[in-house]
Coordinates of N, CA and C in Angstrom, one line a residue:
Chain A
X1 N 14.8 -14.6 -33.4 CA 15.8 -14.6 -34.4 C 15.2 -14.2 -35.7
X2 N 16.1 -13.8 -36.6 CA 15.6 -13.4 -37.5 C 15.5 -14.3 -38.9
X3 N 14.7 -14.7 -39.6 CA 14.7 -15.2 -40.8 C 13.3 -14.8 -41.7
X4 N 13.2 -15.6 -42.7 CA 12.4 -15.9 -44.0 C 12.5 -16.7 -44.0
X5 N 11.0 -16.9 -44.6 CA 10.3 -18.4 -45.2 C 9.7 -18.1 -46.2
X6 N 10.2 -19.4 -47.4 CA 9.5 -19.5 -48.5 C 8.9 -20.6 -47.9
X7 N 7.4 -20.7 -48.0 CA 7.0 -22.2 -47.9 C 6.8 -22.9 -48.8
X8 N 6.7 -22.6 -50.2 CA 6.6 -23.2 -51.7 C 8.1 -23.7 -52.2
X9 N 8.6 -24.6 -52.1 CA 9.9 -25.2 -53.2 C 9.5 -25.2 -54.5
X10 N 8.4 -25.6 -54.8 CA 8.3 -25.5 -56.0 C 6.6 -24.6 -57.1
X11 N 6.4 -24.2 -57.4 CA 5.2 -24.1 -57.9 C 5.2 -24.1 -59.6
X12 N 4.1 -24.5 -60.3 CA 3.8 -24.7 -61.4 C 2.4 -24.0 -61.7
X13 N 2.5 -22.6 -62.7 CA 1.4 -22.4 -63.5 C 1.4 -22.2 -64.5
X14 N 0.0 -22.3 -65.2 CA -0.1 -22.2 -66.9 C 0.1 -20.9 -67.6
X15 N 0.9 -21.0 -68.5 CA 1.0 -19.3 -68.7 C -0.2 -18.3 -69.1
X16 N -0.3 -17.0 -68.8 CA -1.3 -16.3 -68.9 C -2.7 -16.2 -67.3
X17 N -2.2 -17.5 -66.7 CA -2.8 -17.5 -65.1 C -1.7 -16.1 -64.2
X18 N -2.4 -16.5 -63.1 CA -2.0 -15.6 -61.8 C -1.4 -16.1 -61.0
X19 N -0.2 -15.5 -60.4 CA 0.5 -15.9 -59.7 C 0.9 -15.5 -58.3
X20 N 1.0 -16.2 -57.5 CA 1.7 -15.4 -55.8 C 2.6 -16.3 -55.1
X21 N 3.5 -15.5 -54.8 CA 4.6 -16.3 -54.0 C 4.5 -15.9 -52.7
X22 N 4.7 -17.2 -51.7 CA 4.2 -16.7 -50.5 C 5.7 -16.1 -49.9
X23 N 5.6 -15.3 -49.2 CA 7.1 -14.7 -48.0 C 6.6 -14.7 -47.0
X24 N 7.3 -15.2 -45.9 CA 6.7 -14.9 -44.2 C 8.1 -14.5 -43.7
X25 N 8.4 -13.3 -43.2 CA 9.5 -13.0 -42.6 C 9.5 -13.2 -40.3
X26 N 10.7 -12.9 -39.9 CA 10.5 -13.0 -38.2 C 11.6 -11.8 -38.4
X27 N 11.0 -10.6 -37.9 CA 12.2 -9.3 -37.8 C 11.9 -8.6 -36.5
X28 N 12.9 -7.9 -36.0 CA 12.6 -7.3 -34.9 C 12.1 -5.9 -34.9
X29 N 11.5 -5.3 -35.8 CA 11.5 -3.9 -35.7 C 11.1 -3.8 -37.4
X30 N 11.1 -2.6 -38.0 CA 10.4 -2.4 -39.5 C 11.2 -3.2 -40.6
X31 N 10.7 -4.0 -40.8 CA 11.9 -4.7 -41.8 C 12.3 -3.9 -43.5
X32 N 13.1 -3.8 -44.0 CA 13.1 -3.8 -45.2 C 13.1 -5.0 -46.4
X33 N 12.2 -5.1 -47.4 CA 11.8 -6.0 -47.7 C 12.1 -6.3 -49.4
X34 N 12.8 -7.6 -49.8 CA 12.9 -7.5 -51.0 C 12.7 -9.2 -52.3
X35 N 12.5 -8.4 -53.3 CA 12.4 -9.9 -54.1 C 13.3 -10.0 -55.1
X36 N 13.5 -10.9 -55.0 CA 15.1 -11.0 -56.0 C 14.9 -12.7 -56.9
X37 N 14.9 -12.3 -58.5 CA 15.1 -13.2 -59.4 C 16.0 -13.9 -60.2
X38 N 16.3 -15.2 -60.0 CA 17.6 -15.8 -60.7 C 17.1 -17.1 -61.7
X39 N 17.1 -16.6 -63.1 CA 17.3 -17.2 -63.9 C 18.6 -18.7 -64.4
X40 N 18.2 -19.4 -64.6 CA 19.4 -20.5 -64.2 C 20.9 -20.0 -64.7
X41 N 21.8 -20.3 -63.6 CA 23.6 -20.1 -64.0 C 23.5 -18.7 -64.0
X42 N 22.7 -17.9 -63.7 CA 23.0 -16.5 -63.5 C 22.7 -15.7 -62.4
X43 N 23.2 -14.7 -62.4 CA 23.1 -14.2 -60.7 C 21.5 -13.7 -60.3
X44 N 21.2 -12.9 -59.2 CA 20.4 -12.3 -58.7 C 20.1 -11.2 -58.9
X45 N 18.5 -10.7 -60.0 CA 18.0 -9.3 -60.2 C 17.1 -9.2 -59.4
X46 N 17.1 -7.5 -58.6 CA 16.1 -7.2 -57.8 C 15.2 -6.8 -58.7
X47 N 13.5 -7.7 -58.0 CA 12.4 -8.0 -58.8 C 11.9 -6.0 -58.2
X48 N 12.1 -6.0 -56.9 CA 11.1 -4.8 -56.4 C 11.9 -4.8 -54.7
X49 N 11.3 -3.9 -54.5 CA 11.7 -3.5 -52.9 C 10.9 -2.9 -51.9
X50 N 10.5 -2.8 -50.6 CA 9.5 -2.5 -50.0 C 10.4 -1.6 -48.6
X51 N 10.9 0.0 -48.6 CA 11.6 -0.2 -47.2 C 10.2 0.6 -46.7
X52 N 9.6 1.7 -47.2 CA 8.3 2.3 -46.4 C 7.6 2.6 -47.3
X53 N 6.7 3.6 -46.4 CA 5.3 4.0 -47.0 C 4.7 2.8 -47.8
X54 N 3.8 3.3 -49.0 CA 2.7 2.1 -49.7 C 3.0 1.0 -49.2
X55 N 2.2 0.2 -49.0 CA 2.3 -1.0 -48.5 C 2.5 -2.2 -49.6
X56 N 1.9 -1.7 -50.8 CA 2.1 -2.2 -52.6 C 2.7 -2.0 -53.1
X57 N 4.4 -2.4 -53.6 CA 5.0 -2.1 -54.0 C 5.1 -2.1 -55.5
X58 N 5.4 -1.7 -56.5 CA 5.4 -2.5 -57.8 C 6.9 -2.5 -58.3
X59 N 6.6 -3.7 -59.2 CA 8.6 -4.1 -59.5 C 8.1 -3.7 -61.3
X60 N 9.7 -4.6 -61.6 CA 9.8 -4.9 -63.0 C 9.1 -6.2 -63.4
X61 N 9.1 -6.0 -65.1 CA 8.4 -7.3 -65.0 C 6.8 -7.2 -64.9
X62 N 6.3 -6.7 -64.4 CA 5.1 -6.8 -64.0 C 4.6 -6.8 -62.6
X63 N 5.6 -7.5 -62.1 CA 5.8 -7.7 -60.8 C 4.9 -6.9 -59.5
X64 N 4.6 -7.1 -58.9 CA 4.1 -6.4 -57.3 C 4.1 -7.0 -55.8
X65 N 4.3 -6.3 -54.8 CA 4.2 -7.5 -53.6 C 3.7 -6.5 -52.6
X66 N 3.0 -6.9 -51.6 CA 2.2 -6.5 -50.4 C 3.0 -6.9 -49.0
X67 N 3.1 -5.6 -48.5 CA 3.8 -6.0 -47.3 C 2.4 -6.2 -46.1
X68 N 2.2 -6.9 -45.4 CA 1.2 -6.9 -44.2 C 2.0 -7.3 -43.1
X69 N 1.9 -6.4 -42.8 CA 2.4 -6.4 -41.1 C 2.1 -7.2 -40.4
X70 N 0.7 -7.0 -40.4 CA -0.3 -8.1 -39.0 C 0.6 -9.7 -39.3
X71 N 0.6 -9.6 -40.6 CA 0.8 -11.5 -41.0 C 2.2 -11.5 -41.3
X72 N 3.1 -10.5 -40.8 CA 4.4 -11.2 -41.4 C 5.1 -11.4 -42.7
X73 N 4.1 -10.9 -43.2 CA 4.4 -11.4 -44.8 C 4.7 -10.5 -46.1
X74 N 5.1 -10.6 -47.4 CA 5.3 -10.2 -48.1 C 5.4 -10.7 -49.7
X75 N 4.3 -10.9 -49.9 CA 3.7 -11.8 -50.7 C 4.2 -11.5 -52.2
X76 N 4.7 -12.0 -53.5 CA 4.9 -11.5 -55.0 C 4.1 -12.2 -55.6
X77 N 3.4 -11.1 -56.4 CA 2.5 -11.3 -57.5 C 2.3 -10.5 -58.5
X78 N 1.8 -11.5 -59.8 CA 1.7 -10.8 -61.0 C 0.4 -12.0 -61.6
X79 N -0.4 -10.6 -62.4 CA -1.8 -11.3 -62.8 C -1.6 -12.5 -64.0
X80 N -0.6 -11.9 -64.7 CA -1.0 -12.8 -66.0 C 0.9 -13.0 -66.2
X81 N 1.2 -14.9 -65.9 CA 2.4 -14.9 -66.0 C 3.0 -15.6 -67.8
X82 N 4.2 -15.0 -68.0 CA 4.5 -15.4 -69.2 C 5.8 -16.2 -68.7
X83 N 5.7 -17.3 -70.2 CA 6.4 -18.2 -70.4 C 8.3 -17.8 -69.5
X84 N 8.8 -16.3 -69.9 CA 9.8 -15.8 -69.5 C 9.9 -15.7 -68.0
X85 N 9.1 -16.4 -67.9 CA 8.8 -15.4 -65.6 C 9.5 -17.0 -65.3
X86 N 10.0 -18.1 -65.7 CA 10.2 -19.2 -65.6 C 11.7 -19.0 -64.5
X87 N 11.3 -19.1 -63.5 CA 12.9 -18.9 -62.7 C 13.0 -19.0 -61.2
X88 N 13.9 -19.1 -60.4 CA 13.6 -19.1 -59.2 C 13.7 -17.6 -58.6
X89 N 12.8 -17.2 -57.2 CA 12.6 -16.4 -56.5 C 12.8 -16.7 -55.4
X90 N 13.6 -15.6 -54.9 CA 14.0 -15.0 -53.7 C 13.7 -13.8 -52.9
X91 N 12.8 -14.3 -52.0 CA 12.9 -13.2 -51.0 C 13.8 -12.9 -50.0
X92 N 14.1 -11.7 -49.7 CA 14.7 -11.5 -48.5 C 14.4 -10.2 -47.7
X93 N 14.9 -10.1 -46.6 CA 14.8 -9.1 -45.6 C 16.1 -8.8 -44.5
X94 N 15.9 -7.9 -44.7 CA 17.2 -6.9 -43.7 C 16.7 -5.1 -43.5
X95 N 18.1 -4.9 -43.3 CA 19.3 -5.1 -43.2 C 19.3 -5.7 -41.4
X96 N 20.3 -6.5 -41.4 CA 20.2 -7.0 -39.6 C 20.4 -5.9 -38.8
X97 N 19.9 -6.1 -37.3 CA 20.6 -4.8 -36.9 C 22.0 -4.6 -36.2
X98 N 22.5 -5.5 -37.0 CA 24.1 -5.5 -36.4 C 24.6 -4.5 -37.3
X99 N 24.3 -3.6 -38.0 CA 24.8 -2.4 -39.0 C 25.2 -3.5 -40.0
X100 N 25.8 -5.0 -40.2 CA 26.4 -5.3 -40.8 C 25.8 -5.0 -42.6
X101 N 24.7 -4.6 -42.4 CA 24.0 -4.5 -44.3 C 23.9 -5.7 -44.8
X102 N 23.8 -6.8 -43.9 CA 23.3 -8.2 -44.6 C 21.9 -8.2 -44.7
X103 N 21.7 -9.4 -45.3 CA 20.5 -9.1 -45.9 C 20.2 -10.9 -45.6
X104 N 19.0 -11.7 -44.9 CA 18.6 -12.8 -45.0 C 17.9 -13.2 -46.1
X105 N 17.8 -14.4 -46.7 CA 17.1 -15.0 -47.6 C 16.7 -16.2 -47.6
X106 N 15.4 -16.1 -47.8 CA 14.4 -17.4 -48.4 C 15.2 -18.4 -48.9
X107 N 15.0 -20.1 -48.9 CA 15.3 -20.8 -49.3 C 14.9 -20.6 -51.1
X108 N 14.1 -20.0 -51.0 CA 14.0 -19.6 -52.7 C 12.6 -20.6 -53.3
X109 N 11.7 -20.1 -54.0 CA 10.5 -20.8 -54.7 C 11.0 -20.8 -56.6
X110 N 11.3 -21.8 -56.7 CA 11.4 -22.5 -58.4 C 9.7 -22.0 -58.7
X111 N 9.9 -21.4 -60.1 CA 8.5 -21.4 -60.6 C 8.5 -22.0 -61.8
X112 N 7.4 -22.6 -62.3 CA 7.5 -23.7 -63.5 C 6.0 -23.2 -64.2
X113 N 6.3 -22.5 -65.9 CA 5.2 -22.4 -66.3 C 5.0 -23.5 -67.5
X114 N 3.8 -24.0 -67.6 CA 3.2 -24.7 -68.5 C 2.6 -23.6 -69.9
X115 N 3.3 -24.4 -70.9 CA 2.7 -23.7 -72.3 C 1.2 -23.9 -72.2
Chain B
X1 N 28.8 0.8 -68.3 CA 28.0 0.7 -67.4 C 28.1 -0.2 -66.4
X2 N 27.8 0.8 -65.0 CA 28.0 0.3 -63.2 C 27.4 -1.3 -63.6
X3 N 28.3 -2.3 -63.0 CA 27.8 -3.6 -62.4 C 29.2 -4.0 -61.6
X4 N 28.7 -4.8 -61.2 CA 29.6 -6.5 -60.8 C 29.9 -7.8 -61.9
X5 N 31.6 -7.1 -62.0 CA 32.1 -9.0 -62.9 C 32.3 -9.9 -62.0
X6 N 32.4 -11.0 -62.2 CA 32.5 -12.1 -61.9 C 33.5 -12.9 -63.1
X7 N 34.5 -13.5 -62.5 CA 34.9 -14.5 -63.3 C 36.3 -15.6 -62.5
X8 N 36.3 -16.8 -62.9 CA 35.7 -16.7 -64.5 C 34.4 -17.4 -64.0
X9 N 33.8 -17.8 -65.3 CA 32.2 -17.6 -64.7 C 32.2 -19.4 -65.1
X10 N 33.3 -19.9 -65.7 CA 33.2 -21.7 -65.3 C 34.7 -22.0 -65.0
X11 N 34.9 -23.0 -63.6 CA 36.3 -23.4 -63.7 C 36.4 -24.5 -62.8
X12 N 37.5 -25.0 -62.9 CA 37.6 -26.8 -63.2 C 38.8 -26.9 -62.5
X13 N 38.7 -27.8 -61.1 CA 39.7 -27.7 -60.0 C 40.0 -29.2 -60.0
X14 N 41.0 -29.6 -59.7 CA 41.4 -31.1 -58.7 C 41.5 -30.9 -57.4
X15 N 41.1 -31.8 -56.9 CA 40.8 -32.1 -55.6 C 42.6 -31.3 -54.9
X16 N 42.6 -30.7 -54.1 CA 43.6 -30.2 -53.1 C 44.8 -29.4 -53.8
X17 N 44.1 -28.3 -54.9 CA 44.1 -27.3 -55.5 C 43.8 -26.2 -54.5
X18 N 44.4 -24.9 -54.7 CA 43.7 -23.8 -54.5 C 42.9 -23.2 -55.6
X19 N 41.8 -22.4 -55.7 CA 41.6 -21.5 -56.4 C 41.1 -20.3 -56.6
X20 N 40.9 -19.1 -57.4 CA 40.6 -17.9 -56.8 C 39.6 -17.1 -57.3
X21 N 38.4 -17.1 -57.1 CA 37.5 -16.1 -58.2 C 37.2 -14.8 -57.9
X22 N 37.3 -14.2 -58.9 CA 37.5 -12.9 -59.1 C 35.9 -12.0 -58.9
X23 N 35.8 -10.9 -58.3 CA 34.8 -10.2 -58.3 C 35.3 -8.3 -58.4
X24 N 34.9 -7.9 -59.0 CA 35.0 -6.6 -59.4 C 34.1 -5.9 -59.5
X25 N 33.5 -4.3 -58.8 CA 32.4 -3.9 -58.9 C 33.0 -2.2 -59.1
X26 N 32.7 -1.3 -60.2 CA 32.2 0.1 -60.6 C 31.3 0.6 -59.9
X27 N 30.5 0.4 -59.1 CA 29.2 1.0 -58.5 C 29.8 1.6 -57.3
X28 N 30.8 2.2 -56.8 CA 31.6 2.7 -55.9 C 31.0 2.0 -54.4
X29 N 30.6 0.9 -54.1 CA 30.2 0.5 -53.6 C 30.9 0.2 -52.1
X30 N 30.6 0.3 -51.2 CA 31.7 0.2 -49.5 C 31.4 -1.4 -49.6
X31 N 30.6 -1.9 -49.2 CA 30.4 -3.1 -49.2 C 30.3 -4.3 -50.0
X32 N 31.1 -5.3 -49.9 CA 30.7 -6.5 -51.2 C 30.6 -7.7 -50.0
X33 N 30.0 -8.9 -50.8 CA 29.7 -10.4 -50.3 C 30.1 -11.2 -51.0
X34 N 30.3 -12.1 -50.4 CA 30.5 -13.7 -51.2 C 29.3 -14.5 -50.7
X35 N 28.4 -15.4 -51.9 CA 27.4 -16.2 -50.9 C 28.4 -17.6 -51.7
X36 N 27.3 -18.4 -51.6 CA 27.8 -19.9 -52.3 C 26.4 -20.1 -52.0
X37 N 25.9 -21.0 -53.4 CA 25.0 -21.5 -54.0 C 24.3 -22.8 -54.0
X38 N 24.1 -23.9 -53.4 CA 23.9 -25.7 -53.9 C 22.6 -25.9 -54.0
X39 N 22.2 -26.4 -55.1 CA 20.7 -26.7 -55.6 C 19.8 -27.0 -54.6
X40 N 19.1 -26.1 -54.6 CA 17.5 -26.0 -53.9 C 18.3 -26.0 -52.5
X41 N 18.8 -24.5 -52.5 CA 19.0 -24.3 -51.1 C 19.1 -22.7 -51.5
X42 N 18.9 -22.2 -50.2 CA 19.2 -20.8 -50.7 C 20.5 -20.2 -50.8
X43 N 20.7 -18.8 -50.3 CA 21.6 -18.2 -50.0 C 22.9 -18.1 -49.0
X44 N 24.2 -18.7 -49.0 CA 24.4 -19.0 -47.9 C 25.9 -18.3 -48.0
X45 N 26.3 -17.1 -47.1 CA 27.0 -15.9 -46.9 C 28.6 -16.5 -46.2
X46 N 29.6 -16.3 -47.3 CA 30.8 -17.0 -47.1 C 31.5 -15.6 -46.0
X47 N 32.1 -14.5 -46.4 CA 32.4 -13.6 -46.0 C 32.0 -12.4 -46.4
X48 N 32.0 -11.3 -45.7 CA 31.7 -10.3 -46.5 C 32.5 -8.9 -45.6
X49 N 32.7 -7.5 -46.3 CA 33.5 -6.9 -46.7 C 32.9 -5.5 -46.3
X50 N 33.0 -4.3 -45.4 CA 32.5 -3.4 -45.6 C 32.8 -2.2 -45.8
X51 N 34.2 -2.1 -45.7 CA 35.4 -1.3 -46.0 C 36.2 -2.4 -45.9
X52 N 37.7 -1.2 -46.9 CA 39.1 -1.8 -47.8 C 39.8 -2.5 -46.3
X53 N 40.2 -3.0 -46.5 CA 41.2 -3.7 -45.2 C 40.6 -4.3 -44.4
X54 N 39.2 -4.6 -44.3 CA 38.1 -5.1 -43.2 C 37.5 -6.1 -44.5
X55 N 37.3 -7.6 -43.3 CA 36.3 -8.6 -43.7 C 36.1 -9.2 -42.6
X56 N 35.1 -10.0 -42.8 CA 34.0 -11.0 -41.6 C 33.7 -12.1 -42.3
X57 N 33.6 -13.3 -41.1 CA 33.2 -14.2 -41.5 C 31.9 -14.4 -42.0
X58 N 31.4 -15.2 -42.7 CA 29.8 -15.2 -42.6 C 29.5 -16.3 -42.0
X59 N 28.6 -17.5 -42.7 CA 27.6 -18.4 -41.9 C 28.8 -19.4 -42.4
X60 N 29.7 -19.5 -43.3 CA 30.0 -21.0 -43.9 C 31.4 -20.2 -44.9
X61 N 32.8 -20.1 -43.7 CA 33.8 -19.3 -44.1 C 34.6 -20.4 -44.0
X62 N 34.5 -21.6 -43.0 CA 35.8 -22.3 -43.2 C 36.1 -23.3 -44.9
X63 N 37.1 -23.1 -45.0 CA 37.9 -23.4 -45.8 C 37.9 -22.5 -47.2
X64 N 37.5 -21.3 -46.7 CA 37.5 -20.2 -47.8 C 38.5 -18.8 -47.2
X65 N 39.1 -17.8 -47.8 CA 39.6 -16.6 -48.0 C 39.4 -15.8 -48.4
X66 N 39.6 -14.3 -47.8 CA 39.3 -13.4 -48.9 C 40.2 -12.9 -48.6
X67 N 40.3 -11.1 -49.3 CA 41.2 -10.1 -48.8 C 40.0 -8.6 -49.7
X68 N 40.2 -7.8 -49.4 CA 39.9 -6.5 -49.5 C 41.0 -5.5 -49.6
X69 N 42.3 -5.4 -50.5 CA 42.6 -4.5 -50.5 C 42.5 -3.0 -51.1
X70 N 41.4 -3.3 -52.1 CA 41.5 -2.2 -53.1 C 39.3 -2.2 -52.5
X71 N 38.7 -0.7 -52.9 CA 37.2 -1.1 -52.9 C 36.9 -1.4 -53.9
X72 N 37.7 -1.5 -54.9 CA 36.7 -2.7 -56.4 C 36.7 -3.7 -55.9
X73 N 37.2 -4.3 -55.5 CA 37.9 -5.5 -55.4 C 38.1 -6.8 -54.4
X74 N 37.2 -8.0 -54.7 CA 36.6 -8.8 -53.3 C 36.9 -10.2 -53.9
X75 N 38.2 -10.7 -53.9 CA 38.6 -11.8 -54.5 C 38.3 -13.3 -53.3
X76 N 37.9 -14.1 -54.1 CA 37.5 -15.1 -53.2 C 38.4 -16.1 -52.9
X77 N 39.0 -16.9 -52.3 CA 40.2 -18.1 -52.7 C 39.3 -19.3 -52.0
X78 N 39.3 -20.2 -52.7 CA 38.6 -22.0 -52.5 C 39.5 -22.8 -51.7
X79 N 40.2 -23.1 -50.9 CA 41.4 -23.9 -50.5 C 41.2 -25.1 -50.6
X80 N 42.3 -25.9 -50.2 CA 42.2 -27.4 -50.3 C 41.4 -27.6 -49.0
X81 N 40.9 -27.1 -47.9 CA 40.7 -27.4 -46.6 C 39.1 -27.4 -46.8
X82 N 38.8 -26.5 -48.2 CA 36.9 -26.4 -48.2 C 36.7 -28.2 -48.5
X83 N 35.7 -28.8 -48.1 CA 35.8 -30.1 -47.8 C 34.5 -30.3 -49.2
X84 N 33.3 -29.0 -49.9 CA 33.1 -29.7 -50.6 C 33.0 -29.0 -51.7
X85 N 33.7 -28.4 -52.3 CA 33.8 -26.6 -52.9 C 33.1 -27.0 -54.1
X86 N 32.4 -27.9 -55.0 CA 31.5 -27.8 -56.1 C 30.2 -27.0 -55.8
X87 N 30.2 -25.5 -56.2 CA 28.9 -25.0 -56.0 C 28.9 -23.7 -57.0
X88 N 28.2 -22.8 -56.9 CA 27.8 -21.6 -57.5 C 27.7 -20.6 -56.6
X89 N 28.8 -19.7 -57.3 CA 29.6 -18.6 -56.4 C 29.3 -17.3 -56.6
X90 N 28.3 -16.6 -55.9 CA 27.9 -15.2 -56.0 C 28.8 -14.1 -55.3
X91 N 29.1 -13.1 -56.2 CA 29.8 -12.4 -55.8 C 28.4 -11.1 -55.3
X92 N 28.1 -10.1 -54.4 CA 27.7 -8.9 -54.3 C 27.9 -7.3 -53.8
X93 N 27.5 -6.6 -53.9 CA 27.5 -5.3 -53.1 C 26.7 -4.6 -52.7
X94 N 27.0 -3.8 -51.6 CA 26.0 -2.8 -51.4 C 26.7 -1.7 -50.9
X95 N 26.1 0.0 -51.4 CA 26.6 1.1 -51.1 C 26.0 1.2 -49.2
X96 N 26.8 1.5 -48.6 CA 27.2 1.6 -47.2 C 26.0 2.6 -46.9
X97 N 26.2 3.7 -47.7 CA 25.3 4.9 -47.1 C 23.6 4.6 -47.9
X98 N 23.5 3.7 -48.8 CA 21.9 3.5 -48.7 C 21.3 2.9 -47.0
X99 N 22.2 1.9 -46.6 CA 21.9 1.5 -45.1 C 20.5 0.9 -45.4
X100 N 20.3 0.2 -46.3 CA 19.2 -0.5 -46.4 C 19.3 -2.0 -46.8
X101 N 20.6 -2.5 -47.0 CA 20.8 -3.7 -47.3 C 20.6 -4.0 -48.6
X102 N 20.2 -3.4 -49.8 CA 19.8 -3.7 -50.9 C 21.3 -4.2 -51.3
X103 N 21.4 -5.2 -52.0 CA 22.5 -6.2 -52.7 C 22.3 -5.7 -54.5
X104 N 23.4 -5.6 -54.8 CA 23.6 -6.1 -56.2 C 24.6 -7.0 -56.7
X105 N 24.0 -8.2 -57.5 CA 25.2 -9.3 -57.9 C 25.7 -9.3 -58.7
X106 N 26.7 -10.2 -58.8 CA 27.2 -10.9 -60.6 C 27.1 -12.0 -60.7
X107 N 27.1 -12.1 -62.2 CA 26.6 -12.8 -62.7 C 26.6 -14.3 -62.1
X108 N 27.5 -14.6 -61.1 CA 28.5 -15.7 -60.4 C 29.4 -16.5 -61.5
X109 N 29.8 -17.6 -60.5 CA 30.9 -18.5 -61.0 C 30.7 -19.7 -60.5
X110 N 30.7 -20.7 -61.4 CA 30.4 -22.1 -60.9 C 32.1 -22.6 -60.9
X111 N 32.3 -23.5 -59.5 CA 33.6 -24.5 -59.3 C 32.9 -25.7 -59.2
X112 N 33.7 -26.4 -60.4 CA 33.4 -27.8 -60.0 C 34.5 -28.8 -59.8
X113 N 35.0 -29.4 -59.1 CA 35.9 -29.7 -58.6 C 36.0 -31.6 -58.6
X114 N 36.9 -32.0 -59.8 CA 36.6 -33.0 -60.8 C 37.4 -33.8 -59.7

């Protein structure tokens, strides 16, 4: 079956540290891969997207994420986080292969930065 | 400039009310979604839409409606039968011919239902 996992509900860093969110996806075939940011009471901006080639994708923001195959995963990171990066994240992956163009998603990782 | 409205973007129901929120998208888009929102959960797909006159259930459709008659246009309805409708209501799209699933949202709409 197909899903995502965020394993982090929550994480907390200091601002100007490094950051990575973990993604572990279960897909049948090449997944397309994505990170998506929500700021509280507001909707979902895509951070970046992964469907081929480079394996390192880079977003906005600063943002970057690594697809590895072997592991399943698709990790978001950025070297030096600022006070504004304060939000929850979402990964997801699709599209299913029911044609439908859904898209599955992570329970979502809250990030919490310390002044 | 192309997005997704949402509105209204706060509204305030009694119990065994209907109600209807509105989603509107410019991005000529084939496809739109409804998810619904509850703290520290993820994403969870009410119906969704992939051409005019066509919708599908998603994971968590009872006691919700849609309709599709126009492609702007992916209006949601709350009924009295949704058993706990206080949540945060994402409206989305996706163009049919990218075929990659990429979503774009709005802003949403919170129901709280006093």
């Amino acid at each position: 079956a197909q899903s995502v996992t965020q394993p982090d509900i929550h994480i907390t860093v200091s601002e100007g540290a490094s950051l990575e969110l973990r993604c572990n996806y279960s897909y049948g075939a090449t997944p397309y891969l994505f990170w998506y940011v929500q700021s509280p009471g507001q909707g979902l901006q895509l951070l970046l997207k992964y469907f081929s080639g480079d394996t390192l994708v880079q977003g906005i923001k600063g943002f970057e994420a690594e697809f590895k195959r072997s592991q399943s995963s698709f990790n978001l990171r950025k070297p030096s986080v600022h006070w504004s990066d304060a939000a929850e994240y979402f990964c997801a992956v699709g599209p299913l292969m029911d044609s439908s163009y859904k898209l599955i998603f992570g329970s979502g990782t809250r990030l919490l930065v310390r002044p | 400039d192309g997005g997704i409205t949402q509105s209204p973007k706060y509204l305030f129901r009694k119990e065994g009310q209907n109600v209807t929120l509105s989603c509107e998208q410019n991005l000529n888009h084939d496809a739109m979604y409804w998810y619904r929102q509850d703290p520290g959960q993820g994403l969870r797909l009410i119906y969704y839409s992939q051409i005019v006159n066509d919708f599908q259930k998603g994971d968590i459709a009872e006691g919700y409606s849609v309709s599709r008659e126009k492609k702007e246009s992916f209006p949601l309805t709350v009924t009295s039968a949704q058993k706990n409708p206080t949540a945060f209501y994402l409206c989305a799209s996706s163009g049919r011919a990218a075929n990659t699933g990429e979503l774009f949202f709005g802003e949403g709409s919170r129901l709280t239902v006093l």
